[in-house]
XYZ file of C-alpha atoms in Angstrom:
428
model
C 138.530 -215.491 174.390
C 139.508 -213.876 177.929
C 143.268 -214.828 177.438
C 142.965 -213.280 173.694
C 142.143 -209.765 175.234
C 144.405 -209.959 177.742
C 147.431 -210.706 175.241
C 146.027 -207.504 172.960
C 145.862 -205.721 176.323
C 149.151 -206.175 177.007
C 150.722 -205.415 174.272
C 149.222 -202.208 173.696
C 150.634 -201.078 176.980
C 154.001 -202.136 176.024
C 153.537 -200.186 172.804
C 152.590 -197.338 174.584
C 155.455 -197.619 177.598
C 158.225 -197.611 174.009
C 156.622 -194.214 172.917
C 156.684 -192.408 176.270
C 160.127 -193.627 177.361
C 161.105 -192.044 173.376
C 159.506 -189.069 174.367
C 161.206 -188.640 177.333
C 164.542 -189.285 176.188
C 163.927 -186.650 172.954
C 162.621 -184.451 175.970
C 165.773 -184.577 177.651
C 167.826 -182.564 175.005
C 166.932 -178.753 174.033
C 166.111 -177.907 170.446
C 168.719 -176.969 168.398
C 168.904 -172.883 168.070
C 169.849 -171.328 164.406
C 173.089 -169.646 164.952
C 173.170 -165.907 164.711
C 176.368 -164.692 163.313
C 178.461 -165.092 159.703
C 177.892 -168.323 157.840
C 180.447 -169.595 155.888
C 179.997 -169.587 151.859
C 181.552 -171.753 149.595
C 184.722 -170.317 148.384
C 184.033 -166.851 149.551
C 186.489 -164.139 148.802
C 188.222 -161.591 150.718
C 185.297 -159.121 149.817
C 182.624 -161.238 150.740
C 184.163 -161.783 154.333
C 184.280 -158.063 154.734
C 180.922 -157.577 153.364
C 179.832 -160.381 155.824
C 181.378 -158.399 158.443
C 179.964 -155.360 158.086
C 176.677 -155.529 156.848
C 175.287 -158.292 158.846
C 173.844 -156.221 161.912
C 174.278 -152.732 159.709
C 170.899 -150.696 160.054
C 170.562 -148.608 156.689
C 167.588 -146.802 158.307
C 169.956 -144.759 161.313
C 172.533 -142.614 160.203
C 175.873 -143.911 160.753
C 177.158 -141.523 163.418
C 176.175 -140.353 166.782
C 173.915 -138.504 167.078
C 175.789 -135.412 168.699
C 177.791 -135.436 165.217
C 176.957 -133.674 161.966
C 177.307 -135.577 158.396
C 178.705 -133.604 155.966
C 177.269 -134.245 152.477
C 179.143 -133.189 149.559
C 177.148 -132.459 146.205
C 178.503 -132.214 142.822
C 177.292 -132.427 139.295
C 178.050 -132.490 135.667
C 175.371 -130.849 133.168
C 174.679 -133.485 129.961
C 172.018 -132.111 128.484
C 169.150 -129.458 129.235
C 165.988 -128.909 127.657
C 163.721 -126.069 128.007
C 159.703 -125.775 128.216
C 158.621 -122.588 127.540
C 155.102 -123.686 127.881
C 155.022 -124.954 130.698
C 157.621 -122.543 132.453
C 160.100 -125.926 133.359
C 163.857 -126.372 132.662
C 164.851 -130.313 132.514
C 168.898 -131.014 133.476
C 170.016 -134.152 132.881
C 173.220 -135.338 134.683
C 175.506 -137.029 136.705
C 175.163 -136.449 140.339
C 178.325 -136.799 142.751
C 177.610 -137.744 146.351
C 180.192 -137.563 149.040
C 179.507 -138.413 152.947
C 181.203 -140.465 155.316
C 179.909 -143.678 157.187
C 181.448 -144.419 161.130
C 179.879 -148.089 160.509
C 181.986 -149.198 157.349
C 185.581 -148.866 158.170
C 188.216 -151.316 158.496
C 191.714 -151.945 158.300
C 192.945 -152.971 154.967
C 195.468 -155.387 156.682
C 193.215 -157.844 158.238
C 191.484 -158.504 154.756
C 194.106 -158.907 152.469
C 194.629 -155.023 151.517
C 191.098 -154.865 150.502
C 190.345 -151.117 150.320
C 187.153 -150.925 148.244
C 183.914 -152.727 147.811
C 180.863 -152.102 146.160
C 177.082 -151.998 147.372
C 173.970 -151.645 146.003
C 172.243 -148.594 147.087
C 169.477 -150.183 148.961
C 172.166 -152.208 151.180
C 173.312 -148.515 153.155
C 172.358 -145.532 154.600
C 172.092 -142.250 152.285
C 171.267 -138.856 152.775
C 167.266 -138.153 151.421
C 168.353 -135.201 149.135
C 165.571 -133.861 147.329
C 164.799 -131.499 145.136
C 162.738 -128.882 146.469
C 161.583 -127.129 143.186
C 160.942 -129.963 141.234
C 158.146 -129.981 138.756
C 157.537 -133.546 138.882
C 159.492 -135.892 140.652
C 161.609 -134.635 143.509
C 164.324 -137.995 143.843
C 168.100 -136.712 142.997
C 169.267 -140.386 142.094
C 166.781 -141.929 139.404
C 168.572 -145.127 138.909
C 170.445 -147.789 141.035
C 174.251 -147.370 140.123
C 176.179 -149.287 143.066
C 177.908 -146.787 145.957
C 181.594 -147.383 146.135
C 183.074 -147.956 150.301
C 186.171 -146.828 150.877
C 188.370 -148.241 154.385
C 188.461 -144.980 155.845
C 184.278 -144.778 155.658
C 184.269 -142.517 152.722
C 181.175 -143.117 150.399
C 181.114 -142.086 146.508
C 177.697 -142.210 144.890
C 177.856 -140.810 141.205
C 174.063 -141.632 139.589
C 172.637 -140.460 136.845
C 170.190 -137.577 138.013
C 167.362 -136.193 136.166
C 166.256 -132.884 137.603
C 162.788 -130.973 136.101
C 162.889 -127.441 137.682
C 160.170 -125.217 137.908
C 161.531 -121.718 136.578
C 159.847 -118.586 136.311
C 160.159 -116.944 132.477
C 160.606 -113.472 131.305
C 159.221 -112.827 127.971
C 159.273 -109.342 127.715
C 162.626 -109.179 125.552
C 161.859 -112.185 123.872
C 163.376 -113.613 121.392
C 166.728 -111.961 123.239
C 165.729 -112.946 126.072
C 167.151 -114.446 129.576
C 165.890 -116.562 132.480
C 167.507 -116.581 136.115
C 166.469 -120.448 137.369
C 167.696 -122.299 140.485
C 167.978 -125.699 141.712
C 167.218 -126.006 145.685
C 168.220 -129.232 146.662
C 168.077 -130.395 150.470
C 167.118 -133.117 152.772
C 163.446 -133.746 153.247
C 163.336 -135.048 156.765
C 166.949 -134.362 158.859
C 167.708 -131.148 160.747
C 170.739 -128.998 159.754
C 172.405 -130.730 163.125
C 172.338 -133.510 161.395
C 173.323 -133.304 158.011
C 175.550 -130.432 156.326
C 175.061 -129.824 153.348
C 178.237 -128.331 150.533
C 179.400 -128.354 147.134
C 182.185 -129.998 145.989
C 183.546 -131.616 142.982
C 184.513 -130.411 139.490
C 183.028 -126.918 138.941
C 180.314 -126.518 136.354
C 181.004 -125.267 133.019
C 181.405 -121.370 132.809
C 179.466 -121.480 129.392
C 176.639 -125.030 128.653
C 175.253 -125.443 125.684
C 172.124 -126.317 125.079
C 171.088 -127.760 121.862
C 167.457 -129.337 120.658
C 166.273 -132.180 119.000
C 167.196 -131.140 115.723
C 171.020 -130.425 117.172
C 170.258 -126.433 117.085
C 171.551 -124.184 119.770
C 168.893 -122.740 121.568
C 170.398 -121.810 124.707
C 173.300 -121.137 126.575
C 173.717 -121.577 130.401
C 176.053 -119.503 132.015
C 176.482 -117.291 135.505
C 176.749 -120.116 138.302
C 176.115 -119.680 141.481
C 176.145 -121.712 144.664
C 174.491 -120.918 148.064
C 174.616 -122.612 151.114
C 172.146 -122.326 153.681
C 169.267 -123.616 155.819
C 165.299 -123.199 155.374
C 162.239 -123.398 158.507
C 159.324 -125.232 157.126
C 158.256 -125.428 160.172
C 158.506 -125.128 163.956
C 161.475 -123.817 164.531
C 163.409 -126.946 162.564
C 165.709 -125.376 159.895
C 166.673 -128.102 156.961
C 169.987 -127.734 155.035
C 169.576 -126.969 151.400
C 171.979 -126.236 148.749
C 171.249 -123.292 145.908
C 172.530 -123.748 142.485
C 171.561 -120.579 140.175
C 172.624 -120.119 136.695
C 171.004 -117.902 134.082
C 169.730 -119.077 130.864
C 170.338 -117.170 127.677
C 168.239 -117.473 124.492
C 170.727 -117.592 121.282
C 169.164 -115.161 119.029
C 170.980 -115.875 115.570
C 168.055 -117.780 113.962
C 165.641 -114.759 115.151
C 167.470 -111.810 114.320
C 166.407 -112.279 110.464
C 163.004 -113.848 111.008
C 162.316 -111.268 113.148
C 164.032 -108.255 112.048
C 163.340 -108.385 107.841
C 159.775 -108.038 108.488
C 160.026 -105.487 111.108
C 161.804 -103.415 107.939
C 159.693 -104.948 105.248
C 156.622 -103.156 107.376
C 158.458 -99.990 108.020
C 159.412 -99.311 104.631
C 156.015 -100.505 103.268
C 153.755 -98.573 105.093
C 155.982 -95.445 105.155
C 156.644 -95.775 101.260
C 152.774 -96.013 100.179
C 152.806 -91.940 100.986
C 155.573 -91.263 98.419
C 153.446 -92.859 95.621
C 151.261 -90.058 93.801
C 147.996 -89.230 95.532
C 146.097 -90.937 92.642
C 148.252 -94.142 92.597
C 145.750 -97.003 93.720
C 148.544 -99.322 94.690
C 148.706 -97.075 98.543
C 145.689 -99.452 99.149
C 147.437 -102.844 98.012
C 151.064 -102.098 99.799
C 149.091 -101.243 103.292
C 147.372 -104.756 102.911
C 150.015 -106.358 102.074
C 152.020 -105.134 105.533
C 148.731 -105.986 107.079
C 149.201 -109.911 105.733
C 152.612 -109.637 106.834
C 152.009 -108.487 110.218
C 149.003 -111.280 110.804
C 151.705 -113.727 109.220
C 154.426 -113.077 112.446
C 151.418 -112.357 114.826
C 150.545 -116.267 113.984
C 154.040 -117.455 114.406
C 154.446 -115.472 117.426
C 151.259 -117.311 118.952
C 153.054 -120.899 118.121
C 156.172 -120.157 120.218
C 155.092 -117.870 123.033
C 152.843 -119.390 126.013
C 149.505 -117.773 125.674
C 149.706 -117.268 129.755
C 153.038 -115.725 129.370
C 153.913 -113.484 132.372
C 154.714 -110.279 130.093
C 153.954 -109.477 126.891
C 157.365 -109.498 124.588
C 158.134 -105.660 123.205
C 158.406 -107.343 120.101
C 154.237 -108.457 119.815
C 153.736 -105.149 121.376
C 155.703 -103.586 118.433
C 153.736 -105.050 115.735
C 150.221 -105.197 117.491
C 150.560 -101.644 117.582
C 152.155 -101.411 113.802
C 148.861 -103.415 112.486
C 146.771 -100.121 113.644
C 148.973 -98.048 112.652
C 148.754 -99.682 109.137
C 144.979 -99.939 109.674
C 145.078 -96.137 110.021
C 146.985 -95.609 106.846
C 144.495 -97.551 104.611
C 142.121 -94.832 106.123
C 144.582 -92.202 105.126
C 145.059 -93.990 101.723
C 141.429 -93.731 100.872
C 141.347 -90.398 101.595
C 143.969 -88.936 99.526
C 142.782 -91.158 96.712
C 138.790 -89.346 97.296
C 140.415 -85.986 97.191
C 142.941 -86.491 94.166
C 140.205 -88.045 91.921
C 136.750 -86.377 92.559
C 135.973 -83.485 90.316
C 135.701 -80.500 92.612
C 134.074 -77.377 91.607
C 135.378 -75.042 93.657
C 138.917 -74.079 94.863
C 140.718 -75.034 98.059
C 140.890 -72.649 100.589
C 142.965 -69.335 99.676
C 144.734 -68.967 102.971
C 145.519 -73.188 102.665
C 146.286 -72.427 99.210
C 148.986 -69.759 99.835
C 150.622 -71.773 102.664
C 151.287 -74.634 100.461
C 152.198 -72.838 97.379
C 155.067 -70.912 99.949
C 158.001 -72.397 101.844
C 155.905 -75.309 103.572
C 155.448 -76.809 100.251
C 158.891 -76.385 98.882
C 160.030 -78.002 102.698
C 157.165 -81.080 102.149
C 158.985 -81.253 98.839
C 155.899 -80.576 97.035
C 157.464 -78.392 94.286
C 155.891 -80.477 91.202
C 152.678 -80.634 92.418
C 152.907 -76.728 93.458
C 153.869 -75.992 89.522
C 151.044 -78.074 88.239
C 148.730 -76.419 90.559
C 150.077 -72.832 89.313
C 150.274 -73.963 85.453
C 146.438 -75.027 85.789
C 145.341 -71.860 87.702
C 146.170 -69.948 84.895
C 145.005 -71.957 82.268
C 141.685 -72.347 83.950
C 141.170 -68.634 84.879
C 137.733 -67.462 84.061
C 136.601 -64.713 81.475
C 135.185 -61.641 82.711
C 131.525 -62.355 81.502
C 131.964 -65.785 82.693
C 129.268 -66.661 85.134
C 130.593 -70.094 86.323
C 133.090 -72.806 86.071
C 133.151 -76.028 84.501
C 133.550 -78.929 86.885
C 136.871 -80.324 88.216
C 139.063 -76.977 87.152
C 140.383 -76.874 90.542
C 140.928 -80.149 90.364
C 145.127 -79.550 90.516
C 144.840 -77.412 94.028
C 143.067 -80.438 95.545
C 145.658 -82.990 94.281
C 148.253 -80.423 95.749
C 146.115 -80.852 99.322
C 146.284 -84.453 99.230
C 149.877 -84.546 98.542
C 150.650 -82.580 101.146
C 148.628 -84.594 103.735
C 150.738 -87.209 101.873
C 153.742 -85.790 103.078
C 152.762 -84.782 106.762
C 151.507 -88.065 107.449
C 154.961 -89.439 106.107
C 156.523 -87.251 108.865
C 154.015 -88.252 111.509
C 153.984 -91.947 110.636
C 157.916 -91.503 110.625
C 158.108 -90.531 114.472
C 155.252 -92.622 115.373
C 158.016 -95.374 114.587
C 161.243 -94.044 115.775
C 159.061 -94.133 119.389
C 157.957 -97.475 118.822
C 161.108 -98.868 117.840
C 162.851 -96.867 120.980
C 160.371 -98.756 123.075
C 159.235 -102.293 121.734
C 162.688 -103.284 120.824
C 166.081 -103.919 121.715
């Protein structure tokens, strides 16, 4: 049993002395270290080798030149489409964004790679300038997609994405609907000084004249007077940030308004201004003055669909017809009036002194000379005998149609100016 144990014994120790003198000998080498630098690929190309090259240690988070230098960043654009908000006082241009800068880190001589002189990189791979835009109404990116940059030997980058950019823009109603808006796109960087980045435009000048067309394929609008502006702002402590001003005006086309809004504006004139040429007895004063009424409530309600409720100013145009409804309101009055006086029996005459005046030149100038002749013809036949101790009710009833038709008339004239000044002043 004792030389059992001492055979287990031993052979345990010379299990164990095998393991250590591995252990030692594995010791004796250093671990193998991963090897920092390019790795081969499997039939790489001529682009991947320069790729390799320069993008293995490149640090897209510093930007690519000392810092005593200044980047120049050239911005350019082409307008694709534009839509306008009235209602929420925003102007949406849709676009292709140009972006030209130059990177000290990716140049290279064409030579040494085969005459490689372009590659392309996805936008998260390099540095970029962090252009914003400043008076966005939403988002405030200038690239919203990721189109690849294009690198050029001599360090040049070109960057053309599709940008979508919702400006905030302050509207004018007060001419509406021929109307025009001065807006502005202020685009700069959000975070680097103006001695780091410069900031200029370049590329294909905008459009003198953009059309701007709806949903339905209509020309609304028409974008014109560009503008470009170059400077630097301090949002604070003394650090001024490059930004770059883009202005353009926008101009309403007016051909659909013109007769939507100008046939009613006549239709209400002529209306209310013909309902005192009708005879004083002639009901129908009454129905034309509600019918401008309807017709005025009918544009007030369309106005109130396509204007902001908030609008800054009132358009001359509302203002116009606000101001026709109570002058139409007024004439109803009127209407009722002359109708009272032309139709109730009267027993006793007008006034002689009112008489004469409107029997003399004032009437023949109001163009009352029927009304004058009836008023004459039934004085005379309605002149009273000698031992006659009254008259008979309504004999004077011509004189009083004569007074209404002259109100008739002077109201024409006053109703008459009352629009010349509104028109002068509510319209274009």
């Amino acid at each position: 049993m004792v030389k059992m144990n001492s055979s287990r014994t031993a052979l345990f120790l010379i299990i164990f002395g095998l393991f250590q003198l591995a252990f030692s000998v594995l010791s004796a080498f250093p671990p193998s270290r991963k090897r920092i630098g390019r790795v081969p690929l499997w039939n790489a190309t001529l682009v991947d080798k320069l790729k390799q090259d320069l993008l293995l240690n490149y640090d897209k988070f510093a930007r690519p030149t000392q810092h005593t230098n200044v980047t120049t960043v050239r911005f350019g654009m082409e307008i694709k489409h534009v839509e306008v908000n009235e209602f929420k006082s925003t102007v949406t241009i849709v676009g292709w964004t140009r972006l030209v800068w130059s990177d000290d880190k990716l140049k290279w001589e064409t030579e040494n790679y085969g005459g490689v002189g372009m590659f392309h990189v996805a936008p998260h791979e390099i540095w970029q300038p962090d252009l914003v835009l400043q008076n966005s109404a939403t988002t405030t990116g200038v690239a919203q997609d990721s189109v690849y940059l294009l690198v050029y030997n001599a360090g040049e980058i070109l960057w053309v994405p599709t940008s979508t950019f919702p400006i905030l823009c302050e509207f004018n109603f007060e001419m509406w609907p021929f109307d025009q808006h001065r807006c502005k796109l202020i685009i700069g960087s959000w975070t680097y000084h103006s001695d780091h980045i410069h900031l200029e435009y370049d590329g294909n000048e905008l459009k003198k004249i953009v059309n701007v067309r709806n949903s339905d394929g209509v020309l609304d609008w028409n974008i014109t007077d560009f503008e470009y502006l170059t400077n630097s702002r301090d949002f604070c402590c003394g650090n001024f940030y490059p930004t770059l001003v883009i202005k353009f005006t926008l101009q309403r086309i007016t051909n659909s308004y013109k007769s939507l809004i100008l046939t009613p504006l006549i239709v209400v004139i002529v209306l209310t201004l013909l309902s005192f040429w009708l005879p004083p007895k002639s009901e129908e004063k009454i129905l034309l003055n509600l019918i401008t009424i309807s017709v005025i409530v009918a544009l007030m309600l369309y106005f109130a669909q396509k204007l902001p409720a908030l609008g800054n100013n009132t358009p001359l145009i509302v203002k116009f017809y606000a101001s026709a409804l109570i002058i139409t309101t007024l004439s109803i009055i009127n209407a009722v009036l002359i109708i009272y006086l032309s139709k109730t029996p009267r027993k006793y005459p007008i006034p002689w002194i009112l008489r004469n005046v409107l029997i003399g030149r004032l009437g023949i100038y109001l163009g009352l000379s029927n009304y004058i002749t009836q008023a004459n013809l039934g004085n005379q036949r309605n002149k009273p005998l000698e031992n006659q101790d009254s008259f008979h009710s309504g004999k004077y009833q011509e004189d009083w149609i004569l007074l209404a038709a002259a109100i008739d008339r002077i109201s024409f004239l006053i109703y008459t100016i009352i629009f010349i000044i509104l028109i002068s002043k509510h319209t274009v």
